[in-house]
Amino acid sequence: MTALPFLDNPPRFLFFTGKGGVGKTSLACATAVRLTGAGRRVLLVSTDPASNVGQVFGATIGNTITAIPDVPLLSALEIDPQQAADAYRAQIIDPVRGLLPTAEVDAMTEQLSGACTTEIASFNEFTSLLADPQATADYDHVLFDTAPTGHTIRLLQLPGEWTTYLSDGKGDVSCLGPVAGLDRLRHDYRGALEALTDPSRTRLVLVARPQRSALGEAGRTYAELLELGMSDAHLVVNGGMPHDAAGDPLAAAVESREAIALQDLPANLRPLPRTTIPLLPFNTVGLGALRSLLDAAAPPPPDTGSATSATVPDDFAVLHSLVDGIEADGPSLVMCMGKGGVGKTTVAAAVALELARRGHEVLLSTTDPAAHLTETLQADVEHLTVSRIDPEHAITQYRERVMAGKGSALDDAGRAVLAEDLKSPCTDEVAVFQQFSHLVFQSRRKFVVLDTAPTGHTLLLLDATGSYHREITRQMSEGTRYTTPLMRLQDPHQTKVLLITLAETTPVQEAEELQGDLARAGITPYAWVVNNSLAAAAPSSAFLQARARAELPSLARVAELCGRVAIVPMLAREPVGTAALSALTQQSATEAQLAHAP
């Protein structure tokens, strides 16, 4: 394994993290397969609320440790947030059923119905794997395939935050549950923090594409995790364009921009040991593809479409036509949703920019803690305002409002109790939801284009929206007129949901699952957007043509799932800056390529 620096003398715990879409899951799965091939017993754990480890292996994996049938010595676990939350609620509520009045039990159930409970329940399972040696005693290595960056940082900060909160807290029970359980939780969280910050036990694997935005995100992530004490870190640059001797202009342009991005590597990443993994001409799904990812000598999976030309379905539109439809309904909320790394920020910025160019007042905002809209736009634009939901600012404002309101009626002791309870990390959920609700209602007067956090985290936000809707419905007397954020999200004239995906197996499956989740909430997507498509770019090199052919099954599936689809071609230069973003909303893919030529 010496050809792969990040696997030299691997410690017991390996954390794979980075910006969404950089290949964390593929790399974690391939690493697990390689380690088991060397005779190591491996447990692969996904902490991503939108996990797709099971899809990569073609196996059903749930909230219990499951052996992978085709890979001896490998087991996997997908921490299912909903199952974890159900078990957590049962652990707290079942012992008091029959002992407390029904009204109090119902109140406890509602208190534990929000996204915060889901996060804490999932986190309890995560910490047990780190803090309890017996939980993973059967394995030589435990690999964590983490959620996209912003959520991962939040997750890894929790051991310290909860340790501090449990040590200092003297307030009400909040969403942690009965006070009697706090001593055990304190022990688990302290043990998890010790494991995370011990370089002999834990290695951080920062995964990035050779792109300026992904490398910049990796640099920011490393800086934050280094502050937590995670000092043993490696950089893996994944999916670099191989040199094309035939001179395909698109391949050459991508290769050149990637080389520039690596030359400008963030300063804090330069000293780290680095592993470089080239882009493959096929999707990394299945054992053959996983073995090829880390072993160039492994036989690649067959190119089943070698005799097929990569043609985009005739009924796929361009992004320009979607903006026409959005504009026709007047001011509304446009939510760009999907798996991390599929280009939500880019599509959101392009749509907002085009609406502003047409003279409409537009607010472009994000709920993604790892998003950087200003870096994507790189300029001020007339009629366009850019904002973001800043969790820290939202929490500060929320605490101040609660203390000034509810706290004003309390004595000094009561205010001290309230202040302690507001230190709970669970306060984030309420604070961020309030700012999200404010954005939703601004869409009554202007276009609000929202770049959402990666799928799993977005669903937690929608869960909070649903909880708020149920609470308001209970409080309102019969005949009272009211509108909740969820009601606006369910109205197709007031909200347009764009599901962003790539023409690859896993992102399409993930978007399909998200569409099902939205349907259960009464929300129907307005359209799908297939981003960064090679089939739409019509490359000339054999390598890129093979990649384009690999897109065809995914494009066919998207056509089955939605009657309105737009496709955006892979472009020679990264869509950063107003000129490049405007090219995405040109009338045709050909015009986009010409407008965006190097």
mmCIF file with all atom_site columns, C-alpha atoms in Angstrom, residues 247-320:
data_model
loop_
_atom_site.group_PDB
_atom_site.id
_atom_site.type_symbol
_atom_site.label_atom_id
_atom_site.label_alt_id
_atom_site.label_comp_id
_atom_site.label_asym_id
_atom_site.label_entity_id
_atom_site.label_seq_id
_atom_site.pdbx_PDB_ins_code
_atom_site.Cartn_x
_atom_site.Cartn_y
_atom_site.Cartn_z
_atom_site.occupancy
_atom_site.B_iso_or_equiv
_atom_site.pdbx_formal_charge
_atom_site.auth_seq_id
_atom_site.auth_comp_id
_atom_site.auth_asym_id
_atom_site.auth_atom_id
_atom_site.pdbx_PDB_model_num
ATOM 1  C CA . GLY A 1 247 ? -5.796  17.086 -28.133 1.00 0.00 ? 247 GLY A CA 1
ATOM 2  C CA . ASP A 1 248 ? -9.522  17.298 -27.337 1.00 0.00 ? 248 ASP A CA 1
ATOM 3  C CA . PRO A 1 249 ? -10.078 21.042 -26.623 1.00 0.00 ? 249 PRO A CA 1
ATOM 4  C CA . LEU A 1 250 ? -12.414 20.364 -23.692 1.00 0.00 ? 250 LEU A CA 1
ATOM 5  C CA . ALA A 1 251 ? -10.061 17.809 -22.108 1.00 0.00 ? 251 ALA A CA 1
ATOM 6  C CA . ALA A 1 252 ? -7.092  20.140 -22.578 1.00 0.00 ? 252 ALA A CA 1
ATOM 7  C CA . ALA A 1 253 ? -8.943  23.072 -21.047 1.00 0.00 ? 253 ALA A CA 1
ATOM 8  C CA . VAL A 1 254 ? -10.033 21.055 -18.008 1.00 0.00 ? 254 VAL A CA 1
ATOM 9  C CA . GLU A 1 255 ? -6.514  19.638 -17.563 1.00 0.00 ? 255 GLU A CA 1
ATOM 10 C CA . SER A 1 256 ? -5.057  23.159 -17.704 1.00 0.00 ? 256 SER A CA 1
ATOM 11 C CA . ARG A 1 257 ? -7.469  24.679 -15.177 1.00 0.00 ? 257 ARG A CA 1
ATOM 12 C CA . GLU A 1 258 ? -6.875  21.771 -12.795 1.00 0.00 ? 258 GLU A CA 1
ATOM 13 C CA . ALA A 1 259 ? -3.113  22.292 -13.000 1.00 0.00 ? 259 ALA A CA 1
ATOM 14 C CA . ILE A 1 260 ? -3.594  25.991 -12.153 1.00 0.00 ? 260 ILE A CA 1
ATOM 15 C CA . ALA A 1 261 ? -5.827  25.094 -9.204  1.00 0.00 ? 261 ALA A CA 1
ATOM 16 C CA . LEU A 1 262 ? -3.134  22.771 -7.823  1.00 0.00 ? 262 LEU A CA 1
ATOM 17 C CA . GLN A 1 263 ? -0.470  25.438 -8.265  1.00 0.00 ? 263 GLN A CA 1
ATOM 18 C CA . ASP A 1 264 ? -2.627  27.742 -6.126  1.00 0.00 ? 264 ASP A CA 1
ATOM 19 C CA . LEU A 1 265 ? -3.187  25.120 -3.427  1.00 0.00 ? 265 LEU A CA 1
ATOM 20 C CA . PRO A 1 266 ? -4.150  26.695 -0.068  1.00 0.00 ? 266 PRO A CA 1
ATOM 21 C CA . ALA A 1 267 ? -1.030  27.269 2.022   1.00 0.00 ? 267 ALA A CA 1
ATOM 22 C CA . ASN A 1 268 ? -2.166  25.094 4.926   1.00 0.00 ? 268 ASN A CA 1
ATOM 23 C CA . LEU A 1 269 ? -2.634  22.079 2.606   1.00 0.00 ? 269 LEU A CA 1
ATOM 24 C CA . ARG A 1 270 ? 0.809   22.229 0.983   1.00 0.00 ? 270 ARG A CA 1
ATOM 25 C CA . PRO A 1 271 ? 2.730   20.487 3.811   1.00 0.00 ? 271 PRO A CA 1
ATOM 26 C CA . LEU A 1 272 ? 0.247   17.596 3.979   1.00 0.00 ? 272 LEU A CA 1
ATOM 27 C CA . PRO A 1 273 ? 1.068   14.188 2.465   1.00 0.00 ? 273 PRO A CA 1
ATOM 28 C CA . ARG A 1 274 ? -0.765  14.045 -0.870  1.00 0.00 ? 274 ARG A CA 1
ATOM 29 C CA . THR A 1 275 ? -2.272  11.197 -2.899  1.00 0.00 ? 275 THR A CA 1
ATOM 30 C CA . THR A 1 276 ? -3.401  11.847 -6.484  1.00 0.00 ? 276 THR A CA 1
ATOM 31 C CA . ILE A 1 277 ? -6.082  9.649  -8.088  1.00 0.00 ? 277 ILE A CA 1
ATOM 32 C CA . PRO A 1 278 ? -6.931  10.143 -11.780 1.00 0.00 ? 278 PRO A CA 1
ATOM 33 C CA . LEU A 1 279 ? -10.418 10.371 -13.264 1.00 0.00 ? 279 LEU A CA 1
ATOM 34 C CA . LEU A 1 280 ? -11.705 7.032  -14.555 1.00 0.00 ? 280 LEU A CA 1
ATOM 35 C CA . PRO A 1 281 ? -13.757 6.555  -17.748 1.00 0.00 ? 281 PRO A CA 1
ATOM 36 C CA . PHE A 1 282 ? -16.583 4.902  -15.796 1.00 0.00 ? 282 PHE A CA 1
ATOM 37 C CA . ASN A 1 283 ? -18.677 5.388  -12.661 1.00 0.00 ? 283 ASN A CA 1
ATOM 38 C CA . THR A 1 284 ? -17.232 3.962  -9.440  1.00 0.00 ? 284 THR A CA 1
ATOM 39 C CA . VAL A 1 285 ? -20.142 1.660  -8.628  1.00 0.00 ? 285 VAL A CA 1
ATOM 40 C CA . GLY A 1 286 ? -19.510 -2.050 -8.082  1.00 0.00 ? 286 GLY A CA 1
ATOM 41 C CA . LEU A 1 287 ? -16.469 -3.999 -6.950  1.00 0.00 ? 287 LEU A CA 1
ATOM 42 C CA . GLY A 1 288 ? -14.624 -3.869 -10.281 1.00 0.00 ? 288 GLY A CA 1
ATOM 43 C CA . ALA A 1 289 ? -14.785 -0.091 -10.432 1.00 0.00 ? 289 ALA A CA 1
ATOM 44 C CA . LEU A 1 290 ? -13.837 0.270  -6.746  1.00 0.00 ? 290 LEU A CA 1
ATOM 45 C CA . ARG A 1 291 ? -10.739 -1.886 -7.189  1.00 0.00 ? 291 ARG A CA 1
ATOM 46 C CA . SER A 1 292 ? -9.702  0.129  -10.265 1.00 0.00 ? 292 SER A CA 1
ATOM 47 C CA . LEU A 1 293 ? -9.934  3.388  -8.322  1.00 0.00 ? 293 LEU A CA 1
ATOM 48 C CA . LEU A 1 294 ? -6.904  2.550  -6.157  1.00 0.00 ? 294 LEU A CA 1
ATOM 49 C CA . ASP A 1 295 ? -5.171  0.024  -8.405  1.00 0.00 ? 295 ASP A CA 1
ATOM 50 C CA . ALA A 1 296 ? -4.359  0.966  -12.009 1.00 0.00 ? 296 ALA A CA 1
ATOM 51 C CA . ALA A 1 297 ? -3.515  -2.678 -12.738 1.00 0.00 ? 297 ALA A CA 1
ATOM 52 C CA . ALA A 1 298 ? -6.996  -3.930 -11.794 1.00 0.00 ? 298 ALA A CA 1
ATOM 53 C CA . PRO A 1 299 ? -9.172  -4.880 -14.787 1.00 0.00 ? 299 PRO A CA 1
ATOM 54 C CA . PRO A 1 300 ? -11.746 -2.141 -15.464 1.00 0.00 ? 300 PRO A CA 1
ATOM 55 C CA . PRO A 1 301 ? -15.456 -2.925 -15.850 1.00 0.00 ? 301 PRO A CA 1
ATOM 56 C CA . PRO A 1 302 ? -16.546 -3.361 -19.499 1.00 0.00 ? 302 PRO A CA 1
ATOM 57 C CA . ASP A 1 303 ? -17.704 -0.347 -21.521 1.00 0.00 ? 303 ASP A CA 1
ATOM 58 C CA . THR A 1 304 ? -21.130 -1.732 -22.384 1.00 0.00 ? 304 THR A CA 1
ATOM 59 C CA . GLY A 1 305 ? -21.995 1.268  -24.541 1.00 0.00 ? 305 GLY A CA 1
ATOM 60 C CA . SER A 1 306 ? -18.844 1.298  -26.701 1.00 0.00 ? 306 SER A CA 1
ATOM 61 C CA . ALA A 1 307 ? -20.874 1.189  -29.923 1.00 0.00 ? 307 ALA A CA 1
ATOM 62 C CA . THR A 1 308 ? -23.357 3.832  -28.799 1.00 0.00 ? 308 THR A CA 1
ATOM 63 C CA . SER A 1 309 ? -23.141 7.555  -29.412 1.00 0.00 ? 309 SER A CA 1
ATOM 64 C CA . ALA A 1 310 ? -23.866 9.722  -26.401 1.00 0.00 ? 310 ALA A CA 1
ATOM 65 C CA . THR A 1 311 ? -27.012 11.606 -27.443 1.00 0.00 ? 311 THR A CA 1
ATOM 66 C CA . VAL A 1 312 ? -29.035 13.773 -25.080 1.00 0.00 ? 312 VAL A CA 1
ATOM 67 C CA . PRO A 1 313 ? -32.812 13.017 -25.088 1.00 0.00 ? 313 PRO A CA 1
ATOM 68 C CA . ASP A 1 314 ? -34.667 15.325 -27.476 1.00 0.00 ? 314 ASP A CA 1
ATOM 69 C CA . ASP A 1 315 ? -37.089 16.633 -24.854 1.00 0.00 ? 315 ASP A CA 1
ATOM 70 C CA . PHE A 1 316 ? -34.343 17.900 -22.532 1.00 0.00 ? 316 PHE A CA 1
ATOM 71 C CA . ALA A 1 317 ? -34.373 21.704 -22.406 1.00 0.00 ? 317 ALA A CA 1
ATOM 72 C CA . VAL A 1 318 ? -31.712 24.296 -21.632 1.00 0.00 ? 318 VAL A CA 1
ATOM 73 C CA . LEU A 1 319 ? -31.546 26.325 -18.433 1.00 0.00 ? 319 LEU A CA 1
ATOM 74 C CA . HIS A 1 320 ? -32.805 29.399 -20.295 1.00 0.00 ? 320 HIS A CA 1
#
